[in-house]
């Protein structure tokens, strides 16, 4: 199953293993059992520290669990983790042996404080690009917690379960037969949901922890934040970078073709390059952190009780996908409401779907979905689509698409189980219309990640941080750069330039003050 080049790469990756990792498979008469055994055998052949062995258990479908030095790890798989999930398998093997990138002690303490026992199932599809993030996050939590089991389930092998749970989007996280989350989610938000669901306890749950004093604290790990951290460190300043995840919104970007000198790259590759570049300098990188507040005297408080202080703070937190804010949206995420056409589009093969938003992202989503869905209706608030003409022409040329303008989405209508219609107001007549759909994909732009400084610095009515030409905010010592600011044109290359400029401005101010 694995080609020679892949095996060579895995041999290098697994060269650091010290303990024995067992891939313990269950016996099954399923037609694809041989495929699973072939994959596990191929993976095991790349290291003497990995064993593919029978567990002595049986299953109606291909399934296995991971052990370490003869002990269970809490990591389970149902299905064959190929496609995007192959990486989840490789990382699970490394993490089980304590190798690879794991959460630092501050985050690990929050995970261990969860009240057990914890038993979680995550339903995925092998074409889902967001699923591995959730699977890998829950696997790591299971390895950190003493009473935590997590099972990745390929929905293609468990259609009865998918239907009984009402799953219409992935990843879907299920506890005790109830879906607690569906769709894209990052480690911190997922941990927060588990804390709310299971509760926390112990001395580590709420103790404040001082992370230290720095010359510069950069908040945000995207292009602007990474650049600001590098430029600050190059000036010899004691620098910390706080990020929910390195790369920020870039991680959700597919093809990037406008990075000067780079013909083509993809978001995750650029994010990894940013991380490596920052890590090559003496920057304290604190990932999986979310800022709660920043005071005017530059004390930075984090969710989870940690805090730190700085002479200068650079806010570079970017922006996130904007929500409609209508009834039915949040309640039915994963059950007819989606934001990622690449991930959830396959669930709507031959069905009727709607796309809300007539900008480039909305029109691109409609074009992609037209190749899968039976019909695609795009709803736009304004009187015309705002996307580039080449995209609009492509959309209008497709036989199974329709465009509705002057449409103010009012409600995503459900039958109590899933979305069945989109209700909108025709802004020309104020008449309420209803269109039957099986799913709604929301693509209405970005919202600045600035809520945590709304009571500290000046914001525009759109939530952007007001900055001058050097990145100064309304509060001395607090700077901002990138998509979270009023700087025009939200582009990666511009964000990098803004990050460099603001870091240099902060250093120049420091020199003038004689610090």
Tab-separated table of C-alpha atoms in Angstrom:
chain	number	residue	atom	x	y	z
A	1	UNK	CA	0.000	0.000	0.000
A	2	UNK	CA	2.816	2.431	0.858
A	3	UNK	CA	5.274	3.188	-1.921
A	4	UNK	CA	9.023	2.978	-1.447
A	5	UNK	CA	9.512	6.727	-1.070
A	6	UNK	CA	6.851	6.946	1.636
A	7	UNK	CA	8.447	4.060	3.517
A	8	UNK	CA	11.807	5.799	3.394
A	9	UNK	CA	10.269	8.964	4.798
A	10	UNK	CA	8.604	7.026	7.609
A	11	UNK	CA	11.855	5.250	8.441
A	12	UNK	CA	13.409	8.667	9.023
A	13	UNK	CA	10.412	9.951	11.000
A	14	UNK	CA	10.271	6.878	13.247
A	15	UNK	CA	14.022	6.786	13.791
A	16	UNK	CA	13.566	8.657	17.076
A	17	UNK	CA	11.212	6.065	18.612
A	18	UNK	CA	12.466	4.558	21.871
A	19	UNK	CA	9.552	2.554	23.243
A	20	UNK	CA	7.493	-0.101	21.476
A	21	UNK	CA	4.274	0.995	19.786
A	22	UNK	CA	1.643	-1.689	19.163
A	23	UNK	CA	-0.927	-1.376	16.378
A	24	UNK	CA	-3.415	-3.887	17.785
A	25	UNK	CA	-6.026	-4.750	15.154
A	26	UNK	CA	-9.344	-6.506	15.657
A	27	UNK	CA	-10.354	-9.528	13.606
A	28	UNK	CA	-13.015	-8.771	11.000
A	29	UNK	CA	-14.674	-10.403	8.015
A	30	UNK	CA	-15.178	-7.012	6.366
A	31	UNK	CA	-14.179	-6.835	2.699
A	32	UNK	CA	-11.616	-4.116	3.457
A	33	UNK	CA	-9.954	-5.835	6.409
A	34	UNK	CA	-7.039	-6.887	4.201
A	35	UNK	CA	-6.510	-3.247	3.236
A	36	UNK	CA	-6.194	-2.247	6.888
A	37	UNK	CA	-3.809	-5.109	7.652
A	38	UNK	CA	-1.714	-4.136	4.641
A	39	UNK	CA	-1.467	-0.540	5.827
A	40	UNK	CA	-0.555	-1.486	9.397
A	41	UNK	CA	1.985	-4.037	8.184
A	42	UNK	CA	3.597	-1.483	5.878
A	43	UNK	CA	3.809	1.092	8.670
A	44	UNK	CA	5.262	-1.473	11.083
A	45	UNK	CA	7.874	-2.476	8.505
A	46	UNK	CA	9.440	0.991	8.715
A	47	UNK	CA	10.607	0.611	12.336
A	48	UNK	CA	11.609	-2.214	14.638
A	49	UNK	CA	9.820	-0.267	17.386
A	50	UNK	CA	6.381	-0.688	15.766
A	51	UNK	CA	4.414	-3.938	15.856
A	52	UNK	CA	1.204	-4.841	14.022
A	53	UNK	CA	-0.469	-7.487	16.175
A	54	UNK	CA	-3.886	-9.014	16.703
A	55	UNK	CA	-5.802	-7.772	19.732
A	56	UNK	CA	-7.844	-10.933	20.183
A	57	UNK	CA	-11.039	-8.923	19.691
A	58	UNK	CA	-13.468	-8.894	16.780
A	59	UNK	CA	-15.255	-6.102	14.931
A	60	UNK	CA	-17.774	-5.877	12.068
A	61	UNK	CA	-15.459	-3.379	10.371
A	62	UNK	CA	-11.712	-2.693	10.203
A	63	UNK	CA	-10.568	-1.346	13.579
A	64	UNK	CA	-7.457	-1.104	15.726
A	65	UNK	CA	-6.033	0.628	18.764
A	66	UNK	CA	-2.597	1.920	19.678
A	67	UNK	CA	-0.639	0.617	22.649
A	68	UNK	CA	2.716	1.640	24.061
A	69	UNK	CA	5.076	-0.767	25.815
A	70	UNK	CA	2.186	-3.166	26.295
A	71	UNK	CA	-0.150	-0.616	27.866
A	72	UNK	CA	-3.257	1.038	26.349
A	73	UNK	CA	-2.982	4.667	25.260
A	74	UNK	CA	-6.668	5.444	24.777
A	75	UNK	CA	-6.231	5.934	21.014
A	76	UNK	CA	-8.648	3.980	18.802
A	77	UNK	CA	-9.421	3.906	15.075
A	78	UNK	CA	-12.442	2.484	13.244
A	79	UNK	CA	-11.922	2.451	9.525
A	80	UNK	CA	-8.749	2.786	7.499
A	81	UNK	CA	-6.934	6.064	8.240
A	82	UNK	CA	-5.844	6.921	4.734
A	83	UNK	CA	-6.231	10.229	2.938
A	84	UNK	CA	-5.907	13.204	5.257
A	85	UNK	CA	-6.105	10.922	8.303
A	86	UNK	CA	-2.884	9.067	7.507
A	87	UNK	CA	-1.054	11.947	9.162
A	88	UNK	CA	-3.204	11.416	12.272
A	89	UNK	CA	-1.992	7.816	12.460
A	90	UNK	CA	1.669	8.776	12.081
A	91	UNK	CA	1.420	11.515	14.710
A	92	UNK	CA	-0.444	9.169	17.065
A	93	UNK	CA	2.449	6.707	16.869
A	94	UNK	CA	5.005	9.441	17.568
A	95	UNK	CA	2.977	11.083	20.330
A	96	UNK	CA	2.324	7.737	22.030
A	97	UNK	CA	6.098	7.435	22.491
A	98	UNK	CA	6.394	11.019	23.727
A	99	UNK	CA	7.800	12.255	20.427
A	100	UNK	CA	6.570	15.013	18.189
A	101	UNK	CA	5.065	18.330	19.168
A	102	UNK	CA	2.843	18.065	22.242
A	103	UNK	CA	1.092	20.795	24.276
A	104	UNK	CA	3.332	22.523	26.806
A	105	UNK	CA	2.832	22.090	30.539
A	106	UNK	CA	0.402	24.978	30.894
A	107	UNK	CA	-2.060	23.451	28.423
A	108	UNK	CA	-1.337	19.891	29.573
A	109	UNK	CA	-2.370	20.895	33.096
A	110	UNK	CA	-5.740	22.102	31.790
A	111	UNK	CA	-6.268	18.792	29.987
A	112	UNK	CA	-5.385	16.743	33.066
A	113	UNK	CA	-7.818	18.828	35.125
A	114	UNK	CA	-10.786	17.538	33.081
A	115	UNK	CA	-13.051	15.302	35.135
A	116	UNK	CA	-13.012	11.736	33.861
A	117	UNK	CA	-13.909	9.238	32.697
A	118	UNK	CA	-13.919	10.724	29.196
A	119	UNK	CA	-15.065	8.672	26.200
A	120	UNK	CA	-15.264	10.463	22.854
A	121	UNK	CA	-15.966	9.388	19.279
A	122	UNK	CA	-15.129	11.599	16.303
A	123	UNK	CA	-16.778	10.859	12.956
A	124	UNK	CA	-14.721	11.918	9.950
A	125	UNK	CA	-14.452	11.515	6.199
A	126	UNK	CA	-11.145	10.878	4.473
A	127	UNK	CA	-11.686	13.882	2.172
A	128	UNK	CA	-12.169	16.281	5.096
A	129	UNK	CA	-9.307	18.750	5.487
A	130	UNK	CA	-10.407	19.964	8.932
A	131	UNK	CA	-10.930	16.532	10.486
A	132	UNK	CA	-7.263	15.733	11.216
A	133	UNK	CA	-6.933	18.819	13.442
A	134	UNK	CA	-9.755	17.570	15.670
A	135	UNK	CA	-8.617	13.939	15.657
A	136	UNK	CA	-5.036	14.886	16.490
A	137	UNK	CA	-6.091	17.305	19.240
A	138	UNK	CA	-8.283	14.690	20.938
A	139	UNK	CA	-5.590	12.031	20.554
A	140	UNK	CA	-3.119	14.301	22.329
A	141	UNK	CA	-5.607	15.014	25.103
A	142	UNK	CA	-6.155	11.274	25.550
A	143	UNK	CA	-2.407	10.749	25.909
A	144	UNK	CA	-2.157	13.511	28.522
A	145	UNK	CA	-5.195	12.502	30.604
A	146	UNK	CA	-5.244	9.372	32.813
A	147	UNK	CA	-8.845	8.385	31.967
A	148	UNK	CA	-9.546	9.545	28.410
A	149	UNK	CA	-10.339	7.396	25.365
A	150	UNK	CA	-10.802	8.756	21.866
A	151	UNK	CA	-11.919	6.871	18.778
A	152	UNK	CA	-11.660	8.145	15.211
A	153	UNK	CA	-14.473	6.689	13.081
A	154	UNK	CA	-14.622	6.882	9.295
A	155	UNK	CA	-18.303	7.592	8.659
A	156	UNK	CA	-18.186	5.538	5.459
A	157	UNK	CA	-17.849	2.414	7.639
A	158	UNK	CA	-20.560	3.421	10.114
A	159	UNK	CA	-23.468	4.717	8.051
A	160	UNK	CA	-26.078	3.443	10.507
A	161	UNK	CA	-24.458	5.438	13.309
A	162	UNK	CA	-24.117	8.512	11.102
A	163	UNK	CA	-27.814	8.403	10.244
A	164	UNK	CA	-29.010	7.713	13.791
A	165	UNK	CA	-26.930	10.612	15.125
A	166	UNK	CA	-28.155	12.939	12.360
A	167	UNK	CA	-24.624	13.735	11.219
A	168	UNK	CA	-24.452	15.863	8.062
A	169	UNK	CA	-21.002	17.349	8.469
A	170	UNK	CA	-17.575	16.400	9.692
A	171	UNK	CA	-15.752	16.280	11.948
A	172	UNK	CA	-18.546	15.463	14.396
A	173	UNK	CA	-17.560	14.932	18.036
A	174	UNK	CA	-19.910	12.666	19.989
A	175	UNK	CA	-20.155	11.960	23.729
A	176	UNK	CA	-22.686	9.508	25.176
A	177	UNK	CA	-24.626	9.391	21.921
A	178	UNK	CA	-24.929	13.182	21.645
A	179	UNK	CA	-23.077	15.447	19.258
A	180	UNK	CA	-21.225	18.131	21.223
A	181	UNK	CA	-19.545	19.682	18.204
A	182	UNK	CA	-19.482	19.512	14.421
A	183	UNK	CA	-17.211	21.272	11.966
A	184	UNK	CA	-13.908	23.037	12.114
A	185	UNK	CA	-12.598	23.776	15.603
A	186	UNK	CA	-9.178	24.440	17.023
A	187	UNK	CA	-7.502	22.921	20.066
A	188	UNK	CA	-8.353	25.731	22.493
A	189	UNK	CA	-12.035	25.902	21.572
A	190	UNK	CA	-12.293	22.127	21.710
A	191	UNK	CA	-10.656	22.050	25.132
A	192	UNK	CA	-13.064	24.756	26.276
A	193	UNK	CA	-16.033	22.664	25.132
A	194	UNK	CA	-14.719	19.641	27.010
A	195	UNK	CA	-14.183	21.747	30.138
A	196	UNK	CA	-17.787	22.940	29.895
A	197	UNK	CA	-19.129	19.433	29.257
A	198	UNK	CA	-17.083	17.344	31.694
A	199	UNK	CA	-16.101	19.979	34.244
A	200	UNK	CA	-12.703	20.511	35.834
A	201	UNK	CA	-11.190	19.870	39.220
A	202	UNK	CA	-7.936	19.719	41.129
A	203	UNK	CA	-5.374	22.316	42.083
A	204	UNK	CA	-4.302	22.901	38.471
A	205	UNK	CA	-7.746	23.990	37.332
A	206	UNK	CA	-7.639	27.680	38.209
A	207	UNK	CA	-4.294	28.713	39.711
A	208	UNK	CA	-2.844	31.877	38.106
A	209	UNK	CA	0.563	31.329	36.543
A	210	UNK	CA	3.059	34.102	35.802
A	211	UNK	CA	4.797	33.481	32.472
A	212	UNK	CA	7.241	36.346	32.975
A	213	UNK	CA	8.146	39.860	31.849
A	214	UNK	CA	9.235	40.555	28.262
A	215	UNK	CA	10.465	43.458	26.194
A	216	UNK	CA	7.929	42.601	23.484
A	217	UNK	CA	4.901	40.320	23.497
A	218	UNK	CA	3.398	39.536	20.096
A	219	UNK	CA	-0.186	38.275	20.103
A	220	UNK	CA	-0.921	36.217	16.988
A	221	UNK	CA	1.027	33.632	15.005
A	222	UNK	CA	0.064	34.500	11.435
A	223	UNK	CA	2.194	36.323	8.846
A	224	UNK	CA	2.066	39.672	10.690
A	225	UNK	CA	2.718	38.194	14.130
A	226	UNK	CA	5.512	35.882	13.011
A	227	UNK	CA	7.262	38.714	11.187
A	228	UNK	CA	6.916	41.072	14.160
A	229	UNK	CA	8.419	38.438	16.476
A	230	UNK	CA	11.369	37.799	14.149
A	231	UNK	CA	12.144	41.503	13.724
A	232	UNK	CA	11.882	42.094	17.484
A	233	UNK	CA	14.191	39.178	18.274
A	234	UNK	CA	16.698	40.361	15.672
A	235	UNK	CA	16.926	43.629	17.604
A	236	UNK	CA	18.012	41.675	20.663
A	237	UNK	CA	14.728	42.128	22.522
A	238	UNK	CA	13.335	39.501	24.880
A	239	UNK	CA	10.327	38.407	22.849
A	240	UNK	CA	7.332	36.139	23.413
A	241	UNK	CA	4.773	35.109	20.820
A	242	UNK	CA	1.286	33.992	21.886
A	243	UNK	CA	-0.856	32.146	19.356
A	244	UNK	CA	-3.879	29.910	19.244
A	245	UNK	CA	-2.041	28.159	16.411
A	246	UNK	CA	0.970	29.112	14.338
A	247	UNK	CA	-0.063	30.330	10.918
A	248	UNK	CA	-3.410	31.690	12.039
A	249	UNK	CA	-5.949	32.027	9.238
A	250	UNK	CA	-3.242	30.984	6.760
A	251	UNK	CA	-3.775	27.417	7.984
A	252	UNK	CA	-7.223	27.488	6.350
A	253	UNK	CA	-5.928	28.750	3.005
A	254	UNK	CA	-5.442	26.318	0.149
A	255	UNK	CA	-3.457	27.568	-2.826
A	256	UNK	CA	-1.303	30.700	-2.426
A	257	UNK	CA	-0.023	32.062	-5.724
A	258	UNK	CA	0.655	35.717	-4.894
A	259	UNK	CA	3.572	35.379	-2.469
A	260	UNK	CA	6.283	37.233	-4.332
A	261	UNK	CA	9.202	34.934	-5.326
A	262	UNK	CA	7.129	31.831	-4.482
A	263	UNK	CA	5.154	30.560	-7.469
A	264	UNK	CA	2.878	28.351	-5.386
A	265	UNK	CA	2.492	27.176	-1.817
A	266	UNK	CA	-0.336	26.133	0.476
A	267	UNK	CA	-1.456	27.470	3.832
A	268	UNK	CA	-0.193	24.658	6.083
A	269	UNK	CA	3.195	24.700	4.337
A	270	UNK	CA	3.533	28.447	4.823
A	271	UNK	CA	2.434	28.131	8.462
A	272	UNK	CA	5.097	25.497	9.093
A	273	UNK	CA	7.712	27.702	7.436
A	274	UNK	CA	6.672	30.645	9.624
A	275	UNK	CA	6.953	28.469	12.734
A	276	UNK	CA	10.411	27.219	11.804
A	277	UNK	CA	11.622	30.729	11.056
A	278	UNK	CA	10.364	32.131	14.366
A	279	UNK	CA	11.746	29.120	16.262
A	280	UNK	CA	15.202	29.752	14.792
A	281	UNK	CA	15.371	32.877	16.999
A	282	UNK	CA	15.255	33.051	20.822
A	283	UNK	CA	11.503	33.707	20.848
A	284	UNK	CA	9.376	32.098	23.557
A	285	UNK	CA	6.537	30.558	21.534
A	286	UNK	CA	3.390	29.885	23.545
A	287	UNK	CA	0.909	28.081	21.302
A	288	UNK	CA	-2.683	27.078	22.028
A	289	UNK	CA	-3.133	30.296	23.994
A	290	UNK	CA	-5.969	32.789	23.780
A	291	UNK	CA	-5.715	36.268	25.259
A	292	UNK	CA	-8.501	37.251	27.626
A	293	UNK	CA	-7.567	40.906	28.151
A	294	UNK	CA	-4.726	43.368	27.637
A	295	UNK	CA	-4.603	46.230	30.125
A	296	UNK	CA	-3.386	49.735	29.344
A	297	UNK	CA	-0.239	48.985	31.364
A	298	UNK	CA	0.404	45.988	29.069
A	299	UNK	CA	-0.466	43.113	31.372
A	300	UNK	CA	-1.638	40.271	29.149
A	301	UNK	CA	-4.078	37.836	30.770
A	302	UNK	CA	-4.794	34.498	29.101
A	303	UNK	CA	-7.697	32.100	29.295
A	304	UNK	CA	-6.820	29.398	31.788
A	305	UNK	CA	-5.291	31.768	34.355
A	306	UNK	CA	-1.844	32.471	32.883
A	307	UNK	CA	-0.526	36.026	32.539
A	308	UNK	CA	2.562	37.952	31.439
A	309	UNK	CA	3.652	41.561	31.006
A	310	UNK	CA	5.690	43.544	28.506
A	311	UNK	CA	7.144	46.932	27.673
A	312	UNK	CA	5.450	46.691	24.265
A	313	UNK	CA	2.568	44.552	23.020
A	314	UNK	CA	1.960	43.964	19.304
A	315	UNK	CA	-1.542	42.702	18.473
A	316	UNK	CA	-1.593	40.703	15.227
A	317	UNK	CA	-4.567	38.388	15.690
A	318	UNK	CA	-5.993	38.607	12.170
A	319	UNK	CA	-9.622	37.846	11.382
A	320	UNK	CA	-12.059	34.903	11.294
A	321	UNK	CA	-15.037	33.788	9.225
A	322	UNK	CA	-18.088	35.947	9.821
A	323	UNK	CA	-21.328	34.287	10.947
A	324	UNK	CA	-24.802	35.198	9.732
A	325	UNK	CA	-26.204	35.454	13.245
A	326	UNK	CA	-29.646	34.147	12.280
A	327	UNK	CA	-31.845	31.503	13.943
A	328	UNK	CA	-30.831	27.969	13.054
A	329	UNK	CA	-27.209	28.755	12.231
A	330	UNK	CA	-25.334	27.730	15.364
A	331	UNK	CA	-27.919	25.138	16.369
A	332	UNK	CA	-27.488	23.128	13.164
A	333	UNK	CA	-23.784	23.338	12.404
A	334	UNK	CA	-22.955	19.912	11.033
A	335	UNK	CA	-26.624	19.169	10.416
A	336	UNK	CA	-27.136	21.269	7.327
A	337	UNK	CA	-25.045	24.348	8.187
A	338	UNK	CA	-21.441	24.409	6.996
A	339	UNK	CA	-18.574	26.792	6.302
A	340	UNK	CA	-16.162	24.527	4.401
A	341	UNK	CA	-17.317	23.301	0.970
A	342	UNK	CA	-14.181	21.173	0.564
A	343	UNK	CA	-14.882	19.296	3.805
A	344	UNK	CA	-18.650	18.946	3.845
A	345	UNK	CA	-19.538	19.185	0.154
A	346	UNK	CA	-19.418	15.387	-0.375
A	347	UNK	CA	-22.302	14.962	2.109
A	348	UNK	CA	-24.570	16.799	-0.325
A	349	UNK	CA	-23.988	14.787	-3.468
A	350	UNK	CA	-27.032	15.172	-5.690
A	351	UNK	CA	-28.806	17.368	-3.120
A	352	UNK	CA	-29.983	20.975	-3.077
A	353	UNK	CA	-27.626	23.401	-1.351
A	354	UNK	CA	-27.456	27.140	-0.789
A	355	UNK	CA	-24.436	29.413	-0.553
A	356	UNK	CA	-24.801	32.728	1.274
A	357	UNK	CA	-22.377	35.400	0.096
A	358	UNK	CA	-21.582	36.796	-3.336
A	359	UNK	CA	-17.924	37.696	-2.891
A	360	UNK	CA	-15.016	35.674	-4.250
A	361	UNK	CA	-15.186	33.052	-1.502
A	362	UNK	CA	-18.936	32.560	-1.944
A	363	UNK	CA	-18.819	32.281	-5.719
A	364	UNK	CA	-15.822	29.934	-5.566
A	365	UNK	CA	-17.713	27.768	-3.066
A	366	UNK	CA	-20.775	27.682	-5.337
A	367	UNK	CA	-18.644	26.656	-8.322
A	368	UNK	CA	-16.991	23.862	-6.319
A	369	UNK	CA	-20.316	22.612	-4.962
A	370	UNK	CA	-21.906	22.616	-8.414
A	371	UNK	CA	-19.713	19.648	-9.286
A	372	UNK	CA	-21.150	17.647	-6.371
A	373	UNK	CA	-24.629	18.876	-5.476
A	374	UNK	CA	-27.764	18.519	-7.547
A	375	UNK	CA	-28.506	22.251	-7.451
A	376	UNK	CA	-26.721	25.266	-5.989
A	377	UNK	CA	-28.487	28.544	-5.199
A	378	UNK	CA	-26.316	31.513	-4.265
A	379	UNK	CA	-27.899	34.265	-2.148
A	380	UNK	CA	-26.433	37.781	-2.197
A	381	UNK	CA	-27.586	40.728	-0.068
A	382	UNK	CA	-26.657	43.386	-2.624
A	383	UNK	CA	-28.100	43.930	-6.092
A	384	UNK	CA	-25.164	42.229	-7.827
A	385	UNK	CA	-22.430	39.710	-7.077
A	386	UNK	CA	-19.211	41.246	-5.754
A	387	UNK	CA	-16.833	38.543	-6.967
A	388	UNK	CA	-14.304	38.898	-9.774
A	389	UNK	CA	-15.917	38.857	-13.214
A	390	UNK	CA	-14.100	35.698	-14.290
A	391	UNK	CA	-15.608	33.832	-11.331
A	392	UNK	CA	-19.099	35.229	-11.896
A	393	UNK	CA	-18.979	34.249	-15.575
A	394	UNK	CA	-17.925	30.726	-14.626
A	395	UNK	CA	-20.746	30.419	-12.089
A	396	UNK	CA	-23.397	31.642	-14.513
A	397	UNK	CA	-22.204	29.189	-17.161
A	398	UNK	CA	-23.006	26.179	-14.977
A	399	UNK	CA	-26.360	24.491	-15.668
A	400	UNK	CA	-27.272	23.636	-12.057
A	401	UNK	CA	-26.674	27.020	-10.410
A	402	UNK	CA	-28.964	29.944	-9.662
A	403	UNK	CA	-28.289	33.411	-8.220
A	404	UNK	CA	-30.721	35.325	-5.995
A	405	UNK	CA	-29.819	38.961	-5.283
A	406	UNK	CA	-31.393	41.510	-2.903
A	407	UNK	CA	-31.696	38.627	-0.418
A	408	UNK	CA	-31.415	39.215	3.337
A	409	UNK	CA	-31.155	35.804	4.966
A	410	UNK	CA	-33.602	35.688	7.858
A	411	UNK	CA	-33.590	32.114	9.133
A	412	UNK	CA	-32.169	28.674	8.465
A	413	UNK	CA	-35.250	26.515	8.873
A	414	UNK	CA	-35.081	23.031	10.378
A	415	UNK	CA	-37.391	20.099	10.965
A	416	UNK	CA	-35.925	19.607	14.424
A	417	UNK	CA	-33.215	17.302	13.113
A	418	UNK	CA	-31.605	19.088	10.180
A	419	UNK	CA	-31.876	22.133	7.917
A	420	UNK	CA	-34.680	21.887	5.360
A	421	UNK	CA	-34.981	25.438	4.004
A	422	UNK	CA	-33.488	28.912	3.836
A	423	UNK	CA	-35.802	31.813	4.530
A	424	UNK	CA	-34.931	35.255	3.191
A	425	UNK	CA	-36.459	38.689	2.718
A	426	UNK	CA	-36.523	40.140	-0.791
A	427	UNK	CA	-35.203	43.632	-0.037
A	428	UNK	CA	-37.048	45.109	-3.032
A	429	UNK	CA	-40.503	44.008	-1.903
A	430	UNK	CA	-39.936	43.056	1.784
A	431	UNK	CA	-41.668	39.790	0.951
A	432	UNK	CA	-40.498	36.718	2.862
A	433	UNK	CA	-39.464	33.833	0.618
A	434	UNK	CA	-38.524	30.271	1.515
A	435	UNK	CA	-36.341	27.947	-0.566
A	436	UNK	CA	-36.077	24.259	0.260
A	437	UNK	CA	-32.471	23.109	0.689
A	438	UNK	CA	-30.586	20.239	2.260
A	439	UNK	CA	-27.611	22.341	3.293
A	440	UNK	CA	-26.385	25.934	3.610
A	441	UNK	CA	-22.761	27.023	3.155
A	442	UNK	CA	-21.984	30.433	4.692
A	443	UNK	CA	-19.328	32.566	2.990
A	444	UNK	CA	-19.807	36.205	4.045
A	445	UNK	CA	-16.343	37.464	4.811
A	446	UNK	CA	-14.123	38.063	7.800
A	447	UNK	CA	-14.447	39.528	11.298
A	448	UNK	CA	-11.396	41.075	13.049
A	449	UNK	CA	-10.226	39.152	16.132
A	450	UNK	CA	-10.207	42.214	18.358
A	451	UNK	CA	-12.856	41.590	21.035
A	452	UNK	CA	-10.245	41.175	23.785
A	453	UNK	CA	-9.000	44.776	23.315
A	454	UNK	CA	-12.357	46.485	22.715
A	455	UNK	CA	-12.183	48.173	26.135
A	456	UNK	CA	-8.501	49.059	25.798
A	457	UNK	CA	-7.805	50.562	22.366
A	458	UNK	CA	-9.882	52.402	19.788
A	459	UNK	CA	-11.767	50.241	17.274
A	460	UNK	CA	-13.777	51.097	14.177
A	461	UNK	CA	-17.453	50.158	13.945
A	462	UNK	CA	-16.288	47.065	12.038
A	463	UNK	CA	-14.039	45.970	14.911
A	464	UNK	CA	-10.732	46.899	13.288
A	465	UNK	CA	-8.025	48.328	15.557
A	466	UNK	CA	-7.341	51.933	14.589
A	467	UNK	CA	-3.625	52.434	13.860
A	468	UNK	CA	-1.457	55.170	12.420
A	469	UNK	CA	1.159	54.708	9.713
A	470	UNK	CA	3.565	53.056	12.171
A	471	UNK	CA	1.118	50.719	13.864
A	472	UNK	CA	0.541	52.808	16.993
A	473	UNK	CA	-2.871	52.320	18.589
A	474	UNK	CA	-4.667	54.821	20.820
A	475	UNK	CA	-2.700	53.489	23.825
A	476	UNK	CA	1.079	54.078	24.081
A	477	UNK	CA	3.042	50.837	24.145
A	478	UNK	CA	0.300	48.831	22.427
A	479	UNK	CA	0.742	48.342	18.686
A	480	UNK	CA	-1.202	46.396	16.057
A	481	UNK	CA	-0.469	44.921	12.636
A	482	UNK	CA	-2.122	42.924	9.874
A	483	UNK	CA	-5.738	42.030	9.147
A	484	UNK	CA	-6.976	43.027	12.610
A	485	UNK	CA	-6.182	46.694	11.881
A	486	UNK	CA	-7.431	49.506	9.664
A	487	UNK	CA	-4.513	48.930	7.288
A	488	UNK	CA	-6.068	48.409	3.824
A	489	UNK	CA	-5.865	45.277	1.671
A	490	UNK	CA	-5.944	42.052	3.650
A	491	UNK	CA	-3.131	40.139	1.970
A	492	UNK	CA	-0.411	37.850	3.343
A	493	UNK	CA	2.435	39.837	1.841
A	494	UNK	CA	1.011	43.096	3.208
A	495	UNK	CA	0.546	41.575	6.668
A	496	UNK	CA	4.205	40.534	6.687
A	497	UNK	CA	5.288	44.051	5.790
A	498	UNK	CA	3.027	45.522	8.465
A	499	UNK	CA	4.457	43.143	11.065
A	500	UNK	CA	8.005	44.194	10.229
A	501	UNK	CA	7.101	47.893	10.215
A	502	UNK	CA	5.363	47.778	13.587
A	503	UNK	CA	8.198	45.823	15.225
A	504	UNK	CA	10.669	48.425	13.982
A	505	UNK	CA	8.415	51.228	15.231
A	506	UNK	CA	8.229	49.629	18.685
A	507	UNK	CA	12.026	49.287	18.771
A	508	UNK	CA	12.496	52.892	17.663
A	509	UNK	CA	10.122	54.105	20.389
A	510	UNK	CA	12.063	52.058	22.921
A	511	UNK	CA	15.342	53.677	21.863
A	512	UNK	CA	13.842	57.146	22.109
A	513	UNK	CA	12.661	56.398	25.625
A	514	UNK	CA	16.130	55.176	26.566
A	515	UNK	CA	14.955	51.693	27.619
